[in-house]
Short mmCIF file of C-alpha atoms and ligand atoms in Angstrom, two decimals:
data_model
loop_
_atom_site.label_atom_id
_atom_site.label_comp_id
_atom_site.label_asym_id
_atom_site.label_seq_id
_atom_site.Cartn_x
_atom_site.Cartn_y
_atom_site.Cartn_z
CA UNK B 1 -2.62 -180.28 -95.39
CA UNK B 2 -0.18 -181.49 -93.06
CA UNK B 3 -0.40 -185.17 -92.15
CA UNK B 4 -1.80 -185.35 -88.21
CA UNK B 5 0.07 -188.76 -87.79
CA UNK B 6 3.38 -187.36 -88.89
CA UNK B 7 2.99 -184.72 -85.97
CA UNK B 8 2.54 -186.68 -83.74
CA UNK B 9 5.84 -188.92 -82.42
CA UNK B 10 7.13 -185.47 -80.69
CA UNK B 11 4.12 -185.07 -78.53
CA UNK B 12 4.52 -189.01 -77.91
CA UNK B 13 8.30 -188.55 -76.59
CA UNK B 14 7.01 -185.29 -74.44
CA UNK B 15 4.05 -187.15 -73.13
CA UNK B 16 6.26 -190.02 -71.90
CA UNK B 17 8.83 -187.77 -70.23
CA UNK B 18 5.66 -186.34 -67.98
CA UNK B 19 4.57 -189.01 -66.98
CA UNK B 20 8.05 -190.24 -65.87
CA UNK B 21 8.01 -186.91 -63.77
CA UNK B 22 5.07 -188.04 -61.88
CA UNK B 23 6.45 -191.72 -61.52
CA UNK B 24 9.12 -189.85 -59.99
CA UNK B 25 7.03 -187.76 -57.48
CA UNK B 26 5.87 -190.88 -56.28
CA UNK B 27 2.93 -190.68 -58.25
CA UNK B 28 2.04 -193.51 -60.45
CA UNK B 29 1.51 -197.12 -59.78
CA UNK B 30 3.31 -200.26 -61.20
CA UNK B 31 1.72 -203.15 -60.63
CA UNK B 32 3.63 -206.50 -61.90
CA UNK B 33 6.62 -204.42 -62.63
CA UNK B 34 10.12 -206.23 -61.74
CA UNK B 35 12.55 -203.62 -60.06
CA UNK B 36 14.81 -204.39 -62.19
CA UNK B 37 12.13 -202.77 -64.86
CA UNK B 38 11.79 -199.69 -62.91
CA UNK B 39 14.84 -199.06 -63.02
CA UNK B 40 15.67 -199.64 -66.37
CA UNK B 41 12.80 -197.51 -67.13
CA UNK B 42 13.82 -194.79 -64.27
CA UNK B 43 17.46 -194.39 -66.15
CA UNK B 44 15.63 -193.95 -69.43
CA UNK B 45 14.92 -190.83 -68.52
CA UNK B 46 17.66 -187.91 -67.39
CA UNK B 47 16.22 -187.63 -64.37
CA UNK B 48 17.17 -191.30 -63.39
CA UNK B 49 18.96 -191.12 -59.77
CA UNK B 50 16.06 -190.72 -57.82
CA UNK B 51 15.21 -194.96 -57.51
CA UNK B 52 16.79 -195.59 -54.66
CA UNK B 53 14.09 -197.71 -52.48
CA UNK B 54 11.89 -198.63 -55.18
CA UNK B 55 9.71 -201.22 -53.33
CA UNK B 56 9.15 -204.59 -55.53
CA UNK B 57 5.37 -204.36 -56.80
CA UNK B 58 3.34 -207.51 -56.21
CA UNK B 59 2.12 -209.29 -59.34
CA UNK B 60 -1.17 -208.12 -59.74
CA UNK B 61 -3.89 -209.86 -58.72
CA UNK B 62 -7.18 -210.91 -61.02
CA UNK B 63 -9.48 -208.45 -59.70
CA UNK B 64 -13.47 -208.34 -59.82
CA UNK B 65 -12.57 -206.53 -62.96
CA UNK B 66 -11.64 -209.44 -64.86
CA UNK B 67 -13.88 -211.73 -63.82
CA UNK B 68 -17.51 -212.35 -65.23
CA UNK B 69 -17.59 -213.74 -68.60
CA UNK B 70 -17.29 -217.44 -68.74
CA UNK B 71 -13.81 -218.14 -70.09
CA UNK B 72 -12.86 -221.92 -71.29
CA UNK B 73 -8.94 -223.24 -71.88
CA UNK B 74 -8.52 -224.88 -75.77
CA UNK B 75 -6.43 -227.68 -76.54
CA UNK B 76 -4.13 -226.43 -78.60
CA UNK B 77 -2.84 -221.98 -78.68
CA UNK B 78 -5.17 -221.19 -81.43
CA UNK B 79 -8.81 -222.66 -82.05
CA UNK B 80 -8.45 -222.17 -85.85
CA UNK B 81 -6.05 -224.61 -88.10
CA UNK B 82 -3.18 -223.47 -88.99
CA UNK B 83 -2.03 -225.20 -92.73
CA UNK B 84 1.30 -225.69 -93.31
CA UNK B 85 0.51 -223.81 -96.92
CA UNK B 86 -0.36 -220.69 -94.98
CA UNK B 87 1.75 -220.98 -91.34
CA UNK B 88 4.96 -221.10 -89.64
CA UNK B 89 3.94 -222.23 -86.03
CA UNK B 90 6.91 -220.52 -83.66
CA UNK B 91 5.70 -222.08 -80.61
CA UNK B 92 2.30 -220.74 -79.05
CA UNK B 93 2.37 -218.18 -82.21
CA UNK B 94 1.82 -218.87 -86.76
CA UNK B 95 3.27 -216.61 -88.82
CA UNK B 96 1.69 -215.91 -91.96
CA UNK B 97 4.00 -216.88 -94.73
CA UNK B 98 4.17 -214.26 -97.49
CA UNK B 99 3.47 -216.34 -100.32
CA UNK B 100 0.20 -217.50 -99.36
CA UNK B 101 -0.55 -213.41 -99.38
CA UNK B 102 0.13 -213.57 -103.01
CA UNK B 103 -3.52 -212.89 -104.69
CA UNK B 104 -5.18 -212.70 -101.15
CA UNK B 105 -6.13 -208.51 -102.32
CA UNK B 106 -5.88 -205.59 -99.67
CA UNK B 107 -7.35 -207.37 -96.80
CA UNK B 108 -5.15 -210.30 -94.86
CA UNK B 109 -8.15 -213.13 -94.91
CA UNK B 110 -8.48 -214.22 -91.02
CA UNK B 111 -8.56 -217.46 -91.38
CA UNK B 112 -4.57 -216.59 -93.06
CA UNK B 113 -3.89 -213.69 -90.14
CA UNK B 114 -0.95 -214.33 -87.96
CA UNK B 115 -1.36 -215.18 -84.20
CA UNK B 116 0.64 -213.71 -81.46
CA UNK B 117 -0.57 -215.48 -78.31
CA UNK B 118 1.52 -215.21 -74.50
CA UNK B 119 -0.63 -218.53 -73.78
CA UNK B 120 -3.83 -219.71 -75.81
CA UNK B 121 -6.75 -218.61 -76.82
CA UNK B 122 -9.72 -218.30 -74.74
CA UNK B 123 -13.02 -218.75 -75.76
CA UNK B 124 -15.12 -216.65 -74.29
CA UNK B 125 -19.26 -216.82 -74.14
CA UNK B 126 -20.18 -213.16 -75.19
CA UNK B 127 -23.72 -213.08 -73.43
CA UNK B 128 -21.70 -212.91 -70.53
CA UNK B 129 -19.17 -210.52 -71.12
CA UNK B 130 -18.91 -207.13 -69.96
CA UNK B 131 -16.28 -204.60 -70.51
CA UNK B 132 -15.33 -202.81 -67.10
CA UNK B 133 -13.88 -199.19 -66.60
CA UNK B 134 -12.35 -198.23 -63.53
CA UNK B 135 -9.64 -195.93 -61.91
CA UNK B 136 -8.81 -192.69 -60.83
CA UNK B 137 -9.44 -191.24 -64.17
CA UNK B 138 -12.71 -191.67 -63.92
CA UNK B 139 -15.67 -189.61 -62.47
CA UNK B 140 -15.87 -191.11 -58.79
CA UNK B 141 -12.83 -192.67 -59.03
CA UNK B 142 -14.55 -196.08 -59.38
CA UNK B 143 -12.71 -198.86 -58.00
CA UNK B 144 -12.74 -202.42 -59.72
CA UNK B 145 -15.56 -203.81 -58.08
CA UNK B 146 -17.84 -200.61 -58.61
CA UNK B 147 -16.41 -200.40 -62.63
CA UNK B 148 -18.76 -199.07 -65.05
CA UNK B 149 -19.52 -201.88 -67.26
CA UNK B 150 -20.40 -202.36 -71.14
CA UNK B 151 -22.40 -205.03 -72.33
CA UNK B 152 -21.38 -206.02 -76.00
CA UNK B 153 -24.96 -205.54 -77.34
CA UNK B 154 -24.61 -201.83 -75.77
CA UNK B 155 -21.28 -201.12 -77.60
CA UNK B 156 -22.76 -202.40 -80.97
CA UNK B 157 -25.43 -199.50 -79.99
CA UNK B 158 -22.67 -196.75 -79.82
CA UNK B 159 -21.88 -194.94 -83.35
CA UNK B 160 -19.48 -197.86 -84.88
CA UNK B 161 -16.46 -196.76 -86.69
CA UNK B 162 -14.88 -198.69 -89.68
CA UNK B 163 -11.08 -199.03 -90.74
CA UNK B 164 -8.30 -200.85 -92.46
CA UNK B 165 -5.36 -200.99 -90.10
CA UNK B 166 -2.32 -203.33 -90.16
CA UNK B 167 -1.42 -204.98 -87.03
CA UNK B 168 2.32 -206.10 -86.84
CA UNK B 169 4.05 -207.72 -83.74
CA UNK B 170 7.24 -205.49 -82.30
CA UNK B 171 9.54 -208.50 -83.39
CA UNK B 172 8.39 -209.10 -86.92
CA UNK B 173 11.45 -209.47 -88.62
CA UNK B 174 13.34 -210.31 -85.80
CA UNK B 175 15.28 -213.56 -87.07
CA UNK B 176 17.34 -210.82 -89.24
CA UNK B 177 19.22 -209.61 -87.00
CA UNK B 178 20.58 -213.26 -86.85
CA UNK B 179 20.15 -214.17 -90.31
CA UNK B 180 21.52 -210.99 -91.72
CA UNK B 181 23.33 -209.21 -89.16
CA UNK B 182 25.15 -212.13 -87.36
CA UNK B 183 23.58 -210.52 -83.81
CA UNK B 184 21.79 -212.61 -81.02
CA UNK B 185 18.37 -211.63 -80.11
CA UNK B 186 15.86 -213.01 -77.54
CA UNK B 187 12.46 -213.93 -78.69
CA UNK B 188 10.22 -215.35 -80.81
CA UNK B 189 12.76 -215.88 -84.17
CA UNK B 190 9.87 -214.20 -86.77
CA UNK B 191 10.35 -213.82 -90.48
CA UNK B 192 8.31 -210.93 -91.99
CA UNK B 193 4.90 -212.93 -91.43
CA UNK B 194 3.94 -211.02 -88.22
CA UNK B 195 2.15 -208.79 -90.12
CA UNK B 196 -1.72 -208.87 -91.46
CA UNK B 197 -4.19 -206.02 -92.66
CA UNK B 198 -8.22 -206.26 -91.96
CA UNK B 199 -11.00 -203.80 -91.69
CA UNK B 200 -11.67 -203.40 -88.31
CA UNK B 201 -15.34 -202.02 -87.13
CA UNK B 202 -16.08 -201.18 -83.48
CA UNK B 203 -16.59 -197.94 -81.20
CA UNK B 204 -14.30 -195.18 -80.46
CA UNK B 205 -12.57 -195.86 -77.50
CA UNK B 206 -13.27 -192.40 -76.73
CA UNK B 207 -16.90 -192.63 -77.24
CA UNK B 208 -16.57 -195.61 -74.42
CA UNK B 209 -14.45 -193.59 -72.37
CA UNK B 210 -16.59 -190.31 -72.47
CA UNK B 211 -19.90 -192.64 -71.38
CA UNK B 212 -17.96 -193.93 -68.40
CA UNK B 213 -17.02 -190.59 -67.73
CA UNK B 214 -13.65 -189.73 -68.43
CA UNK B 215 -12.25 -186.86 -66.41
CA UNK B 216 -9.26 -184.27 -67.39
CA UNK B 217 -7.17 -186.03 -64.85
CA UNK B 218 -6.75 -189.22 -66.52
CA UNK B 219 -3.50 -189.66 -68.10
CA UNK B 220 -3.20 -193.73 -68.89
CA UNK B 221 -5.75 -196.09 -69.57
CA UNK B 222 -4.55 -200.09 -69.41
CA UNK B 223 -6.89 -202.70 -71.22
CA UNK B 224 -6.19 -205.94 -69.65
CA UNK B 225 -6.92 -209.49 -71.04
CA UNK B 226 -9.16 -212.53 -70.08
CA UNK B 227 -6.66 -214.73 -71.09
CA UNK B 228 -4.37 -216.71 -69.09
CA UNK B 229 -1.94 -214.88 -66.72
CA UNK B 230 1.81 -214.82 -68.33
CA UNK B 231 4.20 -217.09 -66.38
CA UNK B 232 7.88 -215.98 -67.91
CA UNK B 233 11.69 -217.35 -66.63
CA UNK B 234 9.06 -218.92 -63.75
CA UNK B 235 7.85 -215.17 -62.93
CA UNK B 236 4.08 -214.58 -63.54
CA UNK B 237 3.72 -211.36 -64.83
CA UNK B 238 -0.12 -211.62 -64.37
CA UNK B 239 -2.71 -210.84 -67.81
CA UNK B 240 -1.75 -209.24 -70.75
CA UNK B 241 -1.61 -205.60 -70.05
CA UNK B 242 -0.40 -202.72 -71.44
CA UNK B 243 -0.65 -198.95 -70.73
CA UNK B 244 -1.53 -196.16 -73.40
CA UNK B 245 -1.31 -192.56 -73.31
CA UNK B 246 -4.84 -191.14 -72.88
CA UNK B 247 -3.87 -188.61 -75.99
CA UNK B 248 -3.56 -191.91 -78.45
CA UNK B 249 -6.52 -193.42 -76.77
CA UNK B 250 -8.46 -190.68 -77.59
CA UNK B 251 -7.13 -190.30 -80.83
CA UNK B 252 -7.90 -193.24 -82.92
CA UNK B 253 -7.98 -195.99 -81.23
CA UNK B 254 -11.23 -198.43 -81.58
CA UNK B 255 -12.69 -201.39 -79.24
CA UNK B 256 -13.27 -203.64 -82.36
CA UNK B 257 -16.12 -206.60 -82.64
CA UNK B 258 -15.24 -207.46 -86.05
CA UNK B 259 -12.74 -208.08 -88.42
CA UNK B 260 -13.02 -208.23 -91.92
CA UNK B 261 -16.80 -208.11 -91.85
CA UNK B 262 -17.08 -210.62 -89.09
CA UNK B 263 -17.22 -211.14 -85.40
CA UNK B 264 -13.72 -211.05 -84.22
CA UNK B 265 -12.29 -214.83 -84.56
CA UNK B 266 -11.62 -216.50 -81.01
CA UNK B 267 -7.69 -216.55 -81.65
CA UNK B 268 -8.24 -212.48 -82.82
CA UNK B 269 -9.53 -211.15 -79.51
CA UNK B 270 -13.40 -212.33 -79.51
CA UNK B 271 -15.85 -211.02 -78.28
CA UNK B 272 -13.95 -207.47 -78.09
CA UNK B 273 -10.35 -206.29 -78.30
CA UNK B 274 -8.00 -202.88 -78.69
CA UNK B 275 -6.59 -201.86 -81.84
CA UNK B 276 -4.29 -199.34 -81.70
CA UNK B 277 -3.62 -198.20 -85.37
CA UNK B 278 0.24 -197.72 -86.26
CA UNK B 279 1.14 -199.10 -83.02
CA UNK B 280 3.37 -202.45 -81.87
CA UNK B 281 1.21 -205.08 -82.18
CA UNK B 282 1.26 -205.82 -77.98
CA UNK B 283 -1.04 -202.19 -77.62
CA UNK B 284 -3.38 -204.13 -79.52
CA UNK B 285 -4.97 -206.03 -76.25
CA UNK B 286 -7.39 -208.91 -77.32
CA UNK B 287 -10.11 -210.52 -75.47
CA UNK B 288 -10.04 -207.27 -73.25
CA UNK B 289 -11.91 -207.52 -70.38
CA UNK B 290 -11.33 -204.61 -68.36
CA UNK B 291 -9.56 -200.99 -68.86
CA UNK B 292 -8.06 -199.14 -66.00
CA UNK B 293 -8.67 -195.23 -66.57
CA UNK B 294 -5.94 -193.79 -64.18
CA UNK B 295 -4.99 -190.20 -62.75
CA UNK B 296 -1.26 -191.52 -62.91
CA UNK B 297 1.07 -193.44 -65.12
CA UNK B 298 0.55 -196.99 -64.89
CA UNK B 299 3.52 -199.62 -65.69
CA UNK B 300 3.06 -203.27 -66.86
CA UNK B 301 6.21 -205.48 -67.50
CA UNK B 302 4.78 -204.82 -71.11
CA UNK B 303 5.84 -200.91 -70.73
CA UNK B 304 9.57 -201.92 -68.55
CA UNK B 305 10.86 -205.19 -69.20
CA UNK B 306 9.25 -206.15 -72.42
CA UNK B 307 8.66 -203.77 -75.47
CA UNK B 308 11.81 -200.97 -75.22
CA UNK B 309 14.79 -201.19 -76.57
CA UNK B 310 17.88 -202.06 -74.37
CA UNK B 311 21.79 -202.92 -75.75
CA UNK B 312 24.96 -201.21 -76.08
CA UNK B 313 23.66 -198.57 -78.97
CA UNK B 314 20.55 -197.90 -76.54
CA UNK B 315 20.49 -195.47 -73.44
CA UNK B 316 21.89 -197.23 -69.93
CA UNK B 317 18.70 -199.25 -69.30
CA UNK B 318 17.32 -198.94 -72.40
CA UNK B 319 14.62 -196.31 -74.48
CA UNK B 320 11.14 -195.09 -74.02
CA UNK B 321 8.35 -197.94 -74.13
CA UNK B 322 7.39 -198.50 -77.86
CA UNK B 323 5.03 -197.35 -79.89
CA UNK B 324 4.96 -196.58 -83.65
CA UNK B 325 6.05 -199.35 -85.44
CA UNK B 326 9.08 -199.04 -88.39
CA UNK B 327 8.65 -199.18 -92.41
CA UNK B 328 9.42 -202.85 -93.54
CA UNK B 329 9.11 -204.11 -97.02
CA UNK B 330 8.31 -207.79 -98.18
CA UNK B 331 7.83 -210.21 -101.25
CA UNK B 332 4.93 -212.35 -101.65
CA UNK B 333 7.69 -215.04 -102.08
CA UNK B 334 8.64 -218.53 -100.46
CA UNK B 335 12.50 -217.84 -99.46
CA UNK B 336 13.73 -220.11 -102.26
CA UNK B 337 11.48 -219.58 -104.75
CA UNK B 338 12.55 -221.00 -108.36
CA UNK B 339 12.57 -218.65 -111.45
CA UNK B 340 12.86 -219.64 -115.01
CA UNK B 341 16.04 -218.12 -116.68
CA UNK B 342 15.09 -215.76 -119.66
CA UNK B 343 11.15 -215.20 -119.14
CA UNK B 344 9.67 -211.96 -117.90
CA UNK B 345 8.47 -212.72 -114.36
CA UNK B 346 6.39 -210.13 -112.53
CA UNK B 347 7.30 -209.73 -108.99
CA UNK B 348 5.06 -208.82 -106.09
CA UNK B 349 4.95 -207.44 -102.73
CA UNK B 350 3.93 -204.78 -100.21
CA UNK B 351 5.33 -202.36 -97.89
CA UNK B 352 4.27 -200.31 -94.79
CA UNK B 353 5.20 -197.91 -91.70
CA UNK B 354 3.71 -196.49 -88.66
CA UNK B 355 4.52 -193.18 -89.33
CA UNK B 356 2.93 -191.34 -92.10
CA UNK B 357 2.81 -193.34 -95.25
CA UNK B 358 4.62 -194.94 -97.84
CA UNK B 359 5.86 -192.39 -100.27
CA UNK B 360 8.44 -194.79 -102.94
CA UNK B 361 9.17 -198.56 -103.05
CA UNK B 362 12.53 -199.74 -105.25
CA UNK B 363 13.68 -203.35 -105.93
CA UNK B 364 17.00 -204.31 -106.66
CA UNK B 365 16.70 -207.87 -108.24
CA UNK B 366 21.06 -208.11 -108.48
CA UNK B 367 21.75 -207.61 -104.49
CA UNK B 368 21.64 -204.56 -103.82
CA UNK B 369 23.58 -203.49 -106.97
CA UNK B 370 21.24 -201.14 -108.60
CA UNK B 371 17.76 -199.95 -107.79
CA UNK B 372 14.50 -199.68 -109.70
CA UNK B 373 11.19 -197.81 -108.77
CA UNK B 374 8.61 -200.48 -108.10
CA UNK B 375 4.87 -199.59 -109.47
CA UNK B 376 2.30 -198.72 -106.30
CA UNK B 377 -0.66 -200.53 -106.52
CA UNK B 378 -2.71 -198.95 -103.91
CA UNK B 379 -3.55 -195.19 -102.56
CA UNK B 380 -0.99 -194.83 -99.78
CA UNK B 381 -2.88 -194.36 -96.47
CA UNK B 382 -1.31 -193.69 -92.96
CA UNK B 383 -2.30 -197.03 -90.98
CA UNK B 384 -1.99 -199.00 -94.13
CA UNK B 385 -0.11 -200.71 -97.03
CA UNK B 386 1.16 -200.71 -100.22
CA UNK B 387 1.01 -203.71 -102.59
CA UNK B 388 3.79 -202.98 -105.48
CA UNK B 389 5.21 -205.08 -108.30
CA UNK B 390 8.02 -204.68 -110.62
CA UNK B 391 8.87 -206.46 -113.90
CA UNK B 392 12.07 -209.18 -113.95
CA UNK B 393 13.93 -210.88 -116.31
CA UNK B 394 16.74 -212.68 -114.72
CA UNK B 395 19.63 -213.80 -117.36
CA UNK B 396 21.97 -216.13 -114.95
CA UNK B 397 20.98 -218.80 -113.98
CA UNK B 398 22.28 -219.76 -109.92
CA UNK B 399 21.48 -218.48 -106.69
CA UNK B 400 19.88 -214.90 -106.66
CA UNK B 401 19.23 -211.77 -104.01
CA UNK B 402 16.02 -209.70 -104.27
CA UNK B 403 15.62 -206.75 -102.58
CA UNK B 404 12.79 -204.12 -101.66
CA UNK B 405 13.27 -200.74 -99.80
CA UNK B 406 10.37 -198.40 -98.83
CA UNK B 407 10.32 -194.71 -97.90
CA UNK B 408 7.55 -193.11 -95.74
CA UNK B 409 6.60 -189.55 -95.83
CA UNK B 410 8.15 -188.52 -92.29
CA UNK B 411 11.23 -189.46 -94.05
CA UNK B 412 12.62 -192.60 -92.84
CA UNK B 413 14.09 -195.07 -95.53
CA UNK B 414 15.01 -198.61 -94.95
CA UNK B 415 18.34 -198.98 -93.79
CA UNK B 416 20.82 -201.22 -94.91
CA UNK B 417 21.52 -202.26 -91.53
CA UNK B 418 19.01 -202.35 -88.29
CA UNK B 419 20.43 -200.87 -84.95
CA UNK B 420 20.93 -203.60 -82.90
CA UNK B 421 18.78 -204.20 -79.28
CA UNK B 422 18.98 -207.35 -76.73
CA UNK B 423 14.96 -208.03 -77.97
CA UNK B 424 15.10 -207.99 -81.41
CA UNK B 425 12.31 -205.52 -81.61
CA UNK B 426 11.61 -202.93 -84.43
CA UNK B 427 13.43 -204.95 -87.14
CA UNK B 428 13.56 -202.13 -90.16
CA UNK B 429 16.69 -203.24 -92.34
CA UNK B 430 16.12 -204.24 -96.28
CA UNK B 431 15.76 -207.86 -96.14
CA UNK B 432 17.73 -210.16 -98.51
CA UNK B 433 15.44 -212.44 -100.10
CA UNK B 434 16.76 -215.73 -101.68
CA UNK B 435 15.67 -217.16 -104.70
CA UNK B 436 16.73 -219.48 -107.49
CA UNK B 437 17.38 -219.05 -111.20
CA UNK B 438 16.65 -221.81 -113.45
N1 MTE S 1 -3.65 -209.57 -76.08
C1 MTE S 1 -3.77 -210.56 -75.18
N2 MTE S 1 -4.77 -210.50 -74.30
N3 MTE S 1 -2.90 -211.60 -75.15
C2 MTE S 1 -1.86 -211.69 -76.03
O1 MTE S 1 -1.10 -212.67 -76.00
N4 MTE S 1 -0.64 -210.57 -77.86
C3 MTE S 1 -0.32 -209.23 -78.36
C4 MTE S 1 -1.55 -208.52 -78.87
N5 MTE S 1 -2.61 -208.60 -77.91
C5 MTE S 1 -1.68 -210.63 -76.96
C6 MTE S 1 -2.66 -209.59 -76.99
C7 MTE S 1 0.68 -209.21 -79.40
S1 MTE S 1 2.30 -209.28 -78.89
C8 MTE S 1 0.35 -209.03 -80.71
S2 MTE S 1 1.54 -208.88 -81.90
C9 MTE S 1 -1.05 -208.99 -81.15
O2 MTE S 1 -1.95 -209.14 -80.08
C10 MTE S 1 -1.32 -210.08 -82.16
O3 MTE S 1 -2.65 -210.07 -82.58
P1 MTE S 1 -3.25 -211.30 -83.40
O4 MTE S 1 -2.92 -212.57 -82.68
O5 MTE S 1 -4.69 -211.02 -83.55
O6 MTE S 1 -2.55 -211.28 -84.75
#
């Protein structure tokens, strides 16, 4: 049977062309979008050449649509610790480090889960909460103070939906390109720990989106989140917000409530956020408190200035706004980590990919030299991981490479090299782990 997922990054490029078209009839609104992001998105697209005029958006306003549940600031970014043992803290974000995944099983524990956070977490009171639908893509055309609202007792009423889905920030890896590539980057400098697995349970988003009454005409829907608006280079680029197609809304994306068998944590999106399986980790909108349902594209400096690729190897003004994230591989390994010369050492780790699923692992344990097939430990499913280990018996004693390369089953193989972009996003080169013999 042929694998839905791998079909679908075709009808993904198509879609986005469209809705470019109507952007260019003077059709779709772009709220909080810079001009410069227009038109970096505009000459994306072969069409570009039609921008001259395009007005400067105002920075969207908090609407009645994102007001309502009782939101308070925390001291710190997150509300749960974050142990040296089991974080890197890159300013208001942890990384996960990889060896505390080592004997953790399928599931990323939350309290170990990596946090991306603009700003902090807010903790919100859930009695109050409602979810709010609104736009032009709705029946009536509802505007934000007339929005169709959810209460979070009446989505735990809907049919709920279970799944395992990794959720991986755009610039996992990023530090690489640095680190391994000599190349300068913007952005958070990440490892491999922005990565984590859970089992998600929560409602269709197209269960929610039918009940609020969804017409044919919609095209993007755009959670927004009750957290803090985004001030960046002393520009506020307003709440977190991020257009999706309606055709990956409706496709498998959930309004989760828990995580791992529990309400959502606060620093995870509590009481209710997006997950967007296979997708950059920024479609994933936590603590949503409001989705625009809309007859036309919508932009966010999330779709334009943030989240595409831009640099010499890119198109003038840089690619299509992300989605599917890239196959990466990792050890459950401290970089450093001591081995004992002449004793059979069993080495761990786990791969992944947005696009299909992970079809071979190999490990090269002498740089790169020569290659071995690593043994699969889990069922490869699209959405999720592999864990893998591989026997070693280092001789030498001194410094030491390992390496680990996946393959997916659209086809795409970890590159020796990543193509280079300004952001550092979509990091998918082998990474060079060092340890030491002893
Ligand atoms: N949603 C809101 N409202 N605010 C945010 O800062 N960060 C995004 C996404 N959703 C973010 C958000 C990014 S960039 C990522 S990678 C994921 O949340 C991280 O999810 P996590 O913190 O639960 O691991």
């Amino acid at each position: 049977m042929p694998d839905p997922d791998s079909a679908r990054p075709q009808d993904e490029i198509a879609y986005d062309r469209g809705r470019l078209g109507q952007w260019l009839d003077g059709d779709a609104r772009a709220d909080g979008v810079s001009r410069r992001g227009m038109l970096a998105l505009l000459a994306a697209v072969p069409a570009a050449g039609l921008v001259a005029g395009t007005p400067r958006p105002a920075v969207a306003a908090p609407t009645a649509a994102t007001a309502g549940a009782v939101v308070a600031p925390v001291s710190g970014t997150t509300v749960k610790p974050l142990p040296e043992e089991w974080f890197r803290v890159l300013g208001t974000n942890a990384e996960t480090r990889w060896e505390a995944l080592r004997g953790t099983g399928y599931h990323t524990p939350s309290e170990r889960f990596f946090v991306r956070n603009h700003t902090s977490t807010p903790v919100i009171d859930a009695a109050g909460w409602r979810l709010r639908l609104w736009g032009s893509g709705l029946r009536g055309s509802p505007a934000p103070e007339r929005a169709v609202e959810f209460s979070l007792p009446e989505l735990r009423r809907m049919p709920a939906v279970t799944r395992s889905a990794f959720l991986e920030c755009a610039g996992n890896g990023r530090s690489h390109y640095a680190s391994q590539q000599g190349q300068e980057v913007s952005g958070t400098a990440w490892t491999l720990g922005a990565i984590g697995m859970a089992r998600w349970r929560g409602v269709r988003l197209s269960e929610v989106l039918r009940r609020a009454g969804l017409t044919h005409r919609a095209v993007d829907v755009m959670p927004r989140g009750l957290d803090a608006e985004f001030v960046s280079g002393g520009e506020n680029l307003g709440r977190v917000r991020r257009p999706l197609p309606v055709a990956k809304a409706l496709h498998d994306v959930i309004l989760a409530y828990e995580m791992n068998g529990e309400p959502l944590p606060y620093d995870h999106g509590y009481p209710v956020r997006v997950l967007v399986p296979s997708w950059i980790g920024i479609s994933s909108v936590k603590w949503v408190g409001d989705i625009e349902v809309s007859a036309t594209p919508l932009y966010s400096p999330w779709n334009t200035d943030l989240y595409r690729l831009f640099g010499a190897a890119h198109p003038e003004g840089g690619g299509p706004p992300l989605g599917r994230q890239t196959v990466k591989s990792a050890f459950e390994l401290a970089a450093g980590a001591r081995f004992r010369a002449g004793r059979t050492h069993l080495l761990h780790g786990r791969s992944w990919t947005g696009a299909g699923t992970i079809r071979a692992v190999e490990v090269s344990t002498d740089g790169g030299g020569s290659w071995r097939a690593a043994r699969q430990l889990d069922v490869a499913r699209p959405g999720g991981w592999v864990r893998w280990s591989v026997p070693w018996r280092p001789r030498r004693t001194g410094p030491a490479e390992l390496l680990a390369r996946a393959a997916d089953s659209t086809g795409r193989v970890q590159p020796a090299e990543s193509v280079h972009n300004d952001q550092g996003y979509l990091f998918d080169a082998v990474v060079r782990h060092p340890v030491t013999v002893r």
